Short mmCIF file of C-alpha atoms and ligand atoms in Angstrom, two decimals:
data_model
loop_
_atom_site.label_atom_id
_atom_site.label_comp_id
_atom_site.label_asym_id
_atom_site.label_seq_id
_atom_site.Cartn_x
_atom_site.Cartn_y
_atom_site.Cartn_z
CA MET P 1310 43.89 89.42 66.61
CA LYS P 1311 44.22 93.05 67.70
CA ILE P 1312 43.11 93.88 71.24
CA GLU P 1313 42.70 97.43 72.55
CA ILE P 1314 42.28 97.87 76.30
CA LEU P 1315 40.78 101.13 77.60
CA THR P 1316 41.35 101.57 81.34
CA LEU P 1317 42.11 104.07 84.11
CA PHE P 1318 44.63 101.60 85.54
CA PRO P 1319 47.10 100.45 82.82
CA GLU P 1320 49.49 99.26 85.54
CA MET P 1321 47.05 96.47 86.42
CA PHE P 1322 47.96 94.76 83.16
CA GLU P 1323 51.74 94.75 83.77
CA GLY P 1324 52.93 91.16 83.95
CA PHE P 1325 49.69 89.75 82.57
CA LEU P 1326 50.51 90.74 78.96
CA THR P 1327 54.09 89.45 79.05
CA SER P 1328 53.68 86.17 80.95
CA SER P 1329 52.89 82.58 80.05
CA ILE P 1330 50.83 81.62 77.03
CA LEU P 1331 49.67 85.17 76.25
CA GLY P 1332 53.21 86.52 76.47
CA ARG P 1333 54.36 83.95 73.93
CA ALA P 1334 51.36 84.67 71.66
CA VAL P 1335 52.32 88.35 71.61
CA GLU P 1336 55.97 87.46 70.90
CA LYS P 1337 54.78 85.26 68.00
CA ASN P 1338 52.64 88.15 66.68
CA LEU P 1339 49.52 86.00 66.94
CA VAL P 1340 48.01 88.69 69.16
CA SER P 1341 48.75 92.41 69.43
CA ILE P 1342 47.58 94.26 72.53
CA ARG P 1343 47.61 98.01 73.16
CA ILE P 1344 46.63 99.68 76.42
CA HIS P 1345 45.05 103.16 76.42
CA ASN P 1346 44.83 105.26 79.59
CA ILE P 1347 41.38 106.87 79.56
CA ARG P 1348 42.68 109.64 81.84
CA ASP P 1349 45.02 110.84 79.07
CA PHE P 1350 41.91 111.93 77.15
CA ALA P 1351 40.34 114.00 79.95
CA ALA P 1352 39.84 117.56 78.60
CA ASN P 1353 39.89 119.25 82.01
CA LYS P 1354 43.15 120.52 83.45
CA HIS P 1355 42.90 118.24 86.47
CA LYS P 1356 42.59 115.18 84.20
CA GLN P 1357 39.39 114.25 86.00
CA ALA P 1358 37.86 111.12 84.44
CA ASP P 1359 35.12 110.23 86.91
CA ASP P 1360 32.44 112.19 88.74
CA TYR P 1361 29.48 111.81 91.06
CA PRO P 1362 26.34 110.20 89.62
CA TYR P 1363 23.39 112.45 88.68
CA GLY P 1364 20.45 111.68 90.94
CA GLY P 1365 22.76 110.96 93.87
CA GLY P 1366 23.94 107.61 95.18
CA ALA P 1367 27.27 106.21 96.31
CA GLY P 1368 30.35 105.85 94.18
CA MET P 1369 31.69 107.52 91.04
CA VAL P 1370 30.87 107.12 87.34
CA LEU P 1371 33.33 107.38 84.47
CA MET P 1372 32.63 110.64 82.63
CA PRO P 1373 31.54 110.45 78.97
CA GLN P 1374 34.09 112.91 77.50
CA PRO P 1375 37.39 111.17 78.36
CA LEU P 1376 36.03 107.72 77.53
CA SER P 1377 34.34 108.82 74.28
CA ASP P 1378 37.48 110.62 73.07
CA CYS P 1379 39.59 107.59 73.98
CA ILE P 1380 37.25 105.30 72.02
CA ARG P 1381 37.22 107.67 69.02
CA HIS P 1382 41.03 107.84 69.11
CA VAL P 1383 41.26 104.05 69.01
CA LEU P 1384 38.56 103.71 66.32
CA SER P 1385 40.39 106.29 64.16
CA ASP P 1386 43.14 103.70 63.70
CA TYR P 1387 40.57 101.44 62.03
CA GLN P 1388 38.85 104.07 59.87
CA ASP P 1389 40.02 102.46 56.62
CA GLU P 1390 38.80 98.99 57.64
CA GLU P 1391 35.81 97.32 56.00
CA ALA P 1392 32.76 97.06 58.28
CA GLU P 1393 33.26 93.32 58.83
CA SER P 1394 36.88 93.93 59.87
CA MET P 1395 36.03 96.51 62.50
CA PRO P 1396 36.91 95.48 66.08
CA LYS P 1397 33.99 94.65 68.41
CA VAL P 1398 33.57 97.19 71.21
CA ILE P 1399 32.97 95.21 74.41
CA TYR P 1400 32.06 96.72 77.79
CA LEU P 1401 32.85 94.46 80.74
CA SER P 1402 29.78 94.69 82.97
CA PRO P 1403 27.71 92.60 85.39
CA GLN P 1404 24.77 93.28 83.05
CA GLY P 1405 26.49 91.59 80.13
CA LYS P 1406 26.16 88.24 78.43
CA VAL P 1407 27.91 85.79 80.76
CA LEU P 1408 31.25 84.67 79.33
CA ASN P 1409 31.48 80.95 78.64
CA GLN P 1410 33.54 78.74 76.36
CA LYS P 1411 31.04 79.09 73.51
CA LEU P 1412 31.20 82.90 73.64
CA ALA P 1413 35.00 82.74 73.96
CA GLN P 1414 35.13 80.60 70.82
CA GLN P 1415 32.93 83.12 68.98
CA LEU P 1416 35.05 86.07 70.12
CA SER P 1417 38.28 84.27 69.16
CA LYS P 1418 37.18 84.55 65.53
CA GLU P 1419 36.87 88.36 65.65
CA PRO P 1420 39.61 90.40 63.89
CA GLY P 1421 39.82 92.72 66.88
CA LEU P 1422 38.35 93.56 70.26
CA ILE P 1423 38.13 96.95 72.00
CA LEU P 1424 37.65 96.29 75.73
CA LEU P 1425 36.17 99.08 77.85
CA CYS P 1426 37.08 98.68 81.50
CA GLY P 1427 34.67 100.53 83.76
CA HIS P 1428 35.54 101.31 87.35
CA TYR P 1429 33.70 102.24 90.55
CA GLU P 1430 29.96 102.43 89.61
CA GLY P 1431 30.58 102.00 85.89
CA ILE P 1432 30.47 104.30 82.87
CA ASP P 1433 28.04 106.96 81.61
CA GLN P 1434 25.16 105.23 79.81
CA ARG P 1435 25.52 107.54 76.79
CA VAL P 1436 28.88 105.91 76.00
CA ILE P 1437 27.30 102.45 76.14
CA ASP P 1438 24.40 103.56 73.92
CA ARG P 1439 26.66 105.15 71.31
CA TYR P 1440 29.72 102.87 71.12
CA VAL P 1441 29.23 99.45 72.78
CA ASP P 1442 28.55 96.44 70.54
CA MET P 1443 28.30 93.92 73.37
CA GLU P 1444 28.33 93.88 77.17
CA VAL P 1445 30.08 90.84 78.63
CA SER P 1446 30.05 89.65 82.25
CA ILE P 1447 32.41 87.14 83.83
CA GLY P 1448 29.80 86.21 86.43
CA ASP P 1449 27.00 87.38 88.66
CA TYR P 1450 29.00 89.33 91.19
CA VAL P 1451 30.25 92.93 91.39
CA LEU P 1452 33.94 93.83 91.10
CA THR P 1453 35.70 97.18 91.56
CA GLY P 1454 36.64 97.46 87.93
CA GLY P 1455 36.47 95.83 84.54
CA GLU P 1456 40.22 95.15 84.41
CA VAL P 1457 40.12 91.66 85.94
CA PRO P 1458 37.17 90.68 83.71
CA ALA P 1459 39.12 92.03 80.71
CA MET P 1460 42.09 89.83 81.62
CA ALA P 1461 39.83 86.80 81.99
CA LEU P 1462 38.26 87.47 78.60
CA ILE P 1463 41.64 88.04 76.93
CA ASP P 1464 43.02 84.83 78.44
CA CYS P 1465 40.16 82.51 77.49
CA VAL P 1466 39.78 84.04 74.01
CA THR P 1467 43.42 84.32 72.89
CA ARG P 1468 44.27 80.74 73.89
CA LEU P 1469 41.72 79.58 71.29
CA ILE P 1470 43.51 81.39 68.45
CA PRO P 1471 45.24 78.79 66.23
CA GLY P 1472 48.96 78.58 67.00
CA VAL P 1473 48.73 80.09 70.47
CA LEU P 1474 48.68 76.73 72.28
CA GLY P 1475 51.33 74.16 71.34
CA SER P 1476 48.94 71.34 70.66
CA CYS P 1477 45.37 71.76 69.44
CA GLU P 1478 44.38 68.59 71.27
CA SER P 1479 44.74 70.41 74.57
CA ILE P 1480 41.79 72.59 73.58
CA LEU P 1481 39.57 69.81 72.30
CA GLU P 1482 39.49 67.91 75.60
CA GLU P 1483 39.37 70.82 78.04
CA SER P 1484 36.51 71.41 80.40
CA HIS P 1485 33.50 72.95 78.66
CA THR P 1486 34.97 72.59 75.15
CA ALA P 1487 32.80 69.55 74.38
CA GLY P 1488 30.23 70.49 76.99
CA LEU P 1489 31.72 68.27 79.72
CA LEU P 1490 34.20 68.83 82.54
CA GLU P 1491 37.70 67.54 81.92
CA TYR P 1492 39.12 64.28 83.27
CA PRO P 1493 41.64 64.31 86.18
CA GLN P 1494 45.23 65.13 85.27
CA TYR P 1495 48.38 63.49 86.68
CA THR P 1496 52.11 63.94 86.11
CA ARG P 1497 55.41 62.59 87.49
CA PRO P 1498 56.15 60.95 89.86
CA ALA P 1499 53.93 57.85 89.40
CA VAL P 1500 53.75 57.49 93.21
CA PHE P 1501 53.65 60.56 95.47
CA ASN P 1502 53.03 60.35 99.22
CA ASN P 1503 51.94 56.74 98.61
CA ASP P 1504 49.28 58.01 96.17
CA GLU P 1505 49.50 56.25 92.82
CA VAL P 1506 48.63 57.50 89.34
CA PRO P 1507 45.79 55.35 87.87
CA GLN P 1508 47.49 52.36 86.23
CA VAL P 1509 45.61 52.77 82.93
CA LEU P 1510 47.48 56.07 82.33
CA LEU P 1511 50.80 54.22 82.54
CA SER P 1512 49.64 51.41 80.20
CA GLY P 1513 50.41 53.09 76.89
CA ASP P 1514 47.09 51.70 75.60
CA HIS P 1515 45.64 54.84 73.97
CA LYS P 1516 42.21 53.31 73.40
CA LYS P 1517 41.90 52.29 77.05
CA ILE P 1518 43.23 55.69 78.16
CA GLY P 1519 40.73 57.46 75.91
CA ASN P 1520 37.83 55.41 77.28
CA TRP P 1521 38.97 55.98 80.89
CA ARG P 1522 39.27 59.72 80.30
CA ARG P 1523 35.80 59.96 78.73
CA GLN P 1524 34.33 57.99 81.63
CA GLN P 1525 36.08 60.31 84.12
CA SER P 1526 34.78 63.37 82.26
CA LEU P 1527 31.25 62.04 82.50
CA LYS P 1528 31.77 61.13 86.18
CA ASN P 1529 33.19 64.59 86.98
CA THR P 1530 30.37 66.32 85.13
CA MET P 1531 27.65 64.19 86.72
CA LYS P 1532 29.07 64.90 90.18
CA LYS P 1533 30.06 68.60 89.88
CA ARG P 1534 27.94 70.07 87.07
CA PRO P 1535 24.98 67.77 86.25
CA ASP P 1536 23.33 70.80 84.60
CA LEU P 1537 25.85 70.51 81.75
CA LEU P 1538 24.85 66.94 80.88
CA SER P 1539 21.51 67.96 79.40
CA ARG P 1540 23.29 70.32 76.98
CA ALA P 1541 26.30 68.13 76.11
CA ALA P 1542 26.65 66.25 72.82
CA LEU P 1543 26.61 62.68 74.18
CA THR P 1544 27.05 59.43 72.25
CA GLU P 1545 25.27 56.12 72.87
CA GLU P 1546 28.49 54.95 74.56
CA ASP P 1547 28.38 58.02 76.81
CA TYR P 1548 24.84 57.20 77.88
CA ARG P 1549 25.92 53.61 78.60
CA MET P 1550 28.81 54.88 80.73
CA LEU P 1551 26.49 57.28 82.56
CA LYS P 1552 24.07 54.43 83.32
CA GLU P 1553 27.00 52.37 84.67
CA LEU P 1554 28.08 55.31 86.85
CA GLU P 1555 24.56 55.85 88.15
CA ASP P 1556 24.16 52.13 88.91
CA SER P 1557 27.49 52.12 90.77
CA ASN P 1558 26.48 55.05 93.01
C1 4FV N 1384 32.01 92.93 85.99
C2 4FV N 1384 31.56 91.57 86.04
C3 4FV N 1384 31.95 93.91 87.10
C4 4FV N 1384 30.92 96.85 87.89
C5 4FV N 1384 31.19 98.36 87.95
C6 4FV N 1384 33.27 97.26 87.43
C7 4FV N 1384 32.28 96.22 87.79
C8 4FV N 1384 32.56 98.57 87.41
N1 4FV N 1384 32.50 93.18 84.77
N2 4FV N 1384 31.83 91.05 84.81
N3 4FV N 1384 31.00 90.87 87.07
N4 4FV N 1384 32.29 95.17 86.78
O1 4FV N 1384 31.62 93.56 88.22
O2 4FV N 1384 32.36 92.01 84.06
O3 4FV N 1384 32.46 98.99 86.08
#
């Protein structure tokens, strides 16, 4: 997957693109990421890229010329691509479709993503109307810029690309992958501050461990996110476990 990041603050991505899982994915050429400084495309001699909003109001809006020319520059690298291979232009915005695991899975199948990071009050609407394929939000709150949302989107999308994570199982049982929250995780030592790891996890009995983990997922979801239960793909055994959990409360 090719990812193009358009931002006024390239320095915000230092570290993020070279660390951890994403850093290794880039090293393995599973993901390629380029950062484009919108300010470099400002036509005025002062390299101004934002201005006051028409109609008044607080804050600044990203001007259409620098951002449009930056987008056109990036798109020119894809001019020979077939339509279905063109990267999706995504604007990170509180007005967007809220990012969840299902959307992340959909986006992980795209050949490329062009991520527009607004800042301050956002970007000129004419850029959205002309170039944006999809607005995506990371939640119903307002941030200073789209850079943090872009990092969140890149993280949750790229880890779903085959080969990025060591073991595909780690995706299958994660929170929200199957519509439930994940079970509790433990690691060495088996006893820490007199707190013991559940014995079943030390038993080596994979069937028992699997059943315990499913029960814990259901318990976690029922307690923390009961709204997910109505949308989850549950088996008859799941419903039996849920009934047991409800009866034990
Ligand atoms: C945001 C969000 C967000 C609004 C104006 C940056 C800010 C400026 N982006 N999910 N919530 N963006 O608050 O994606 O463009």
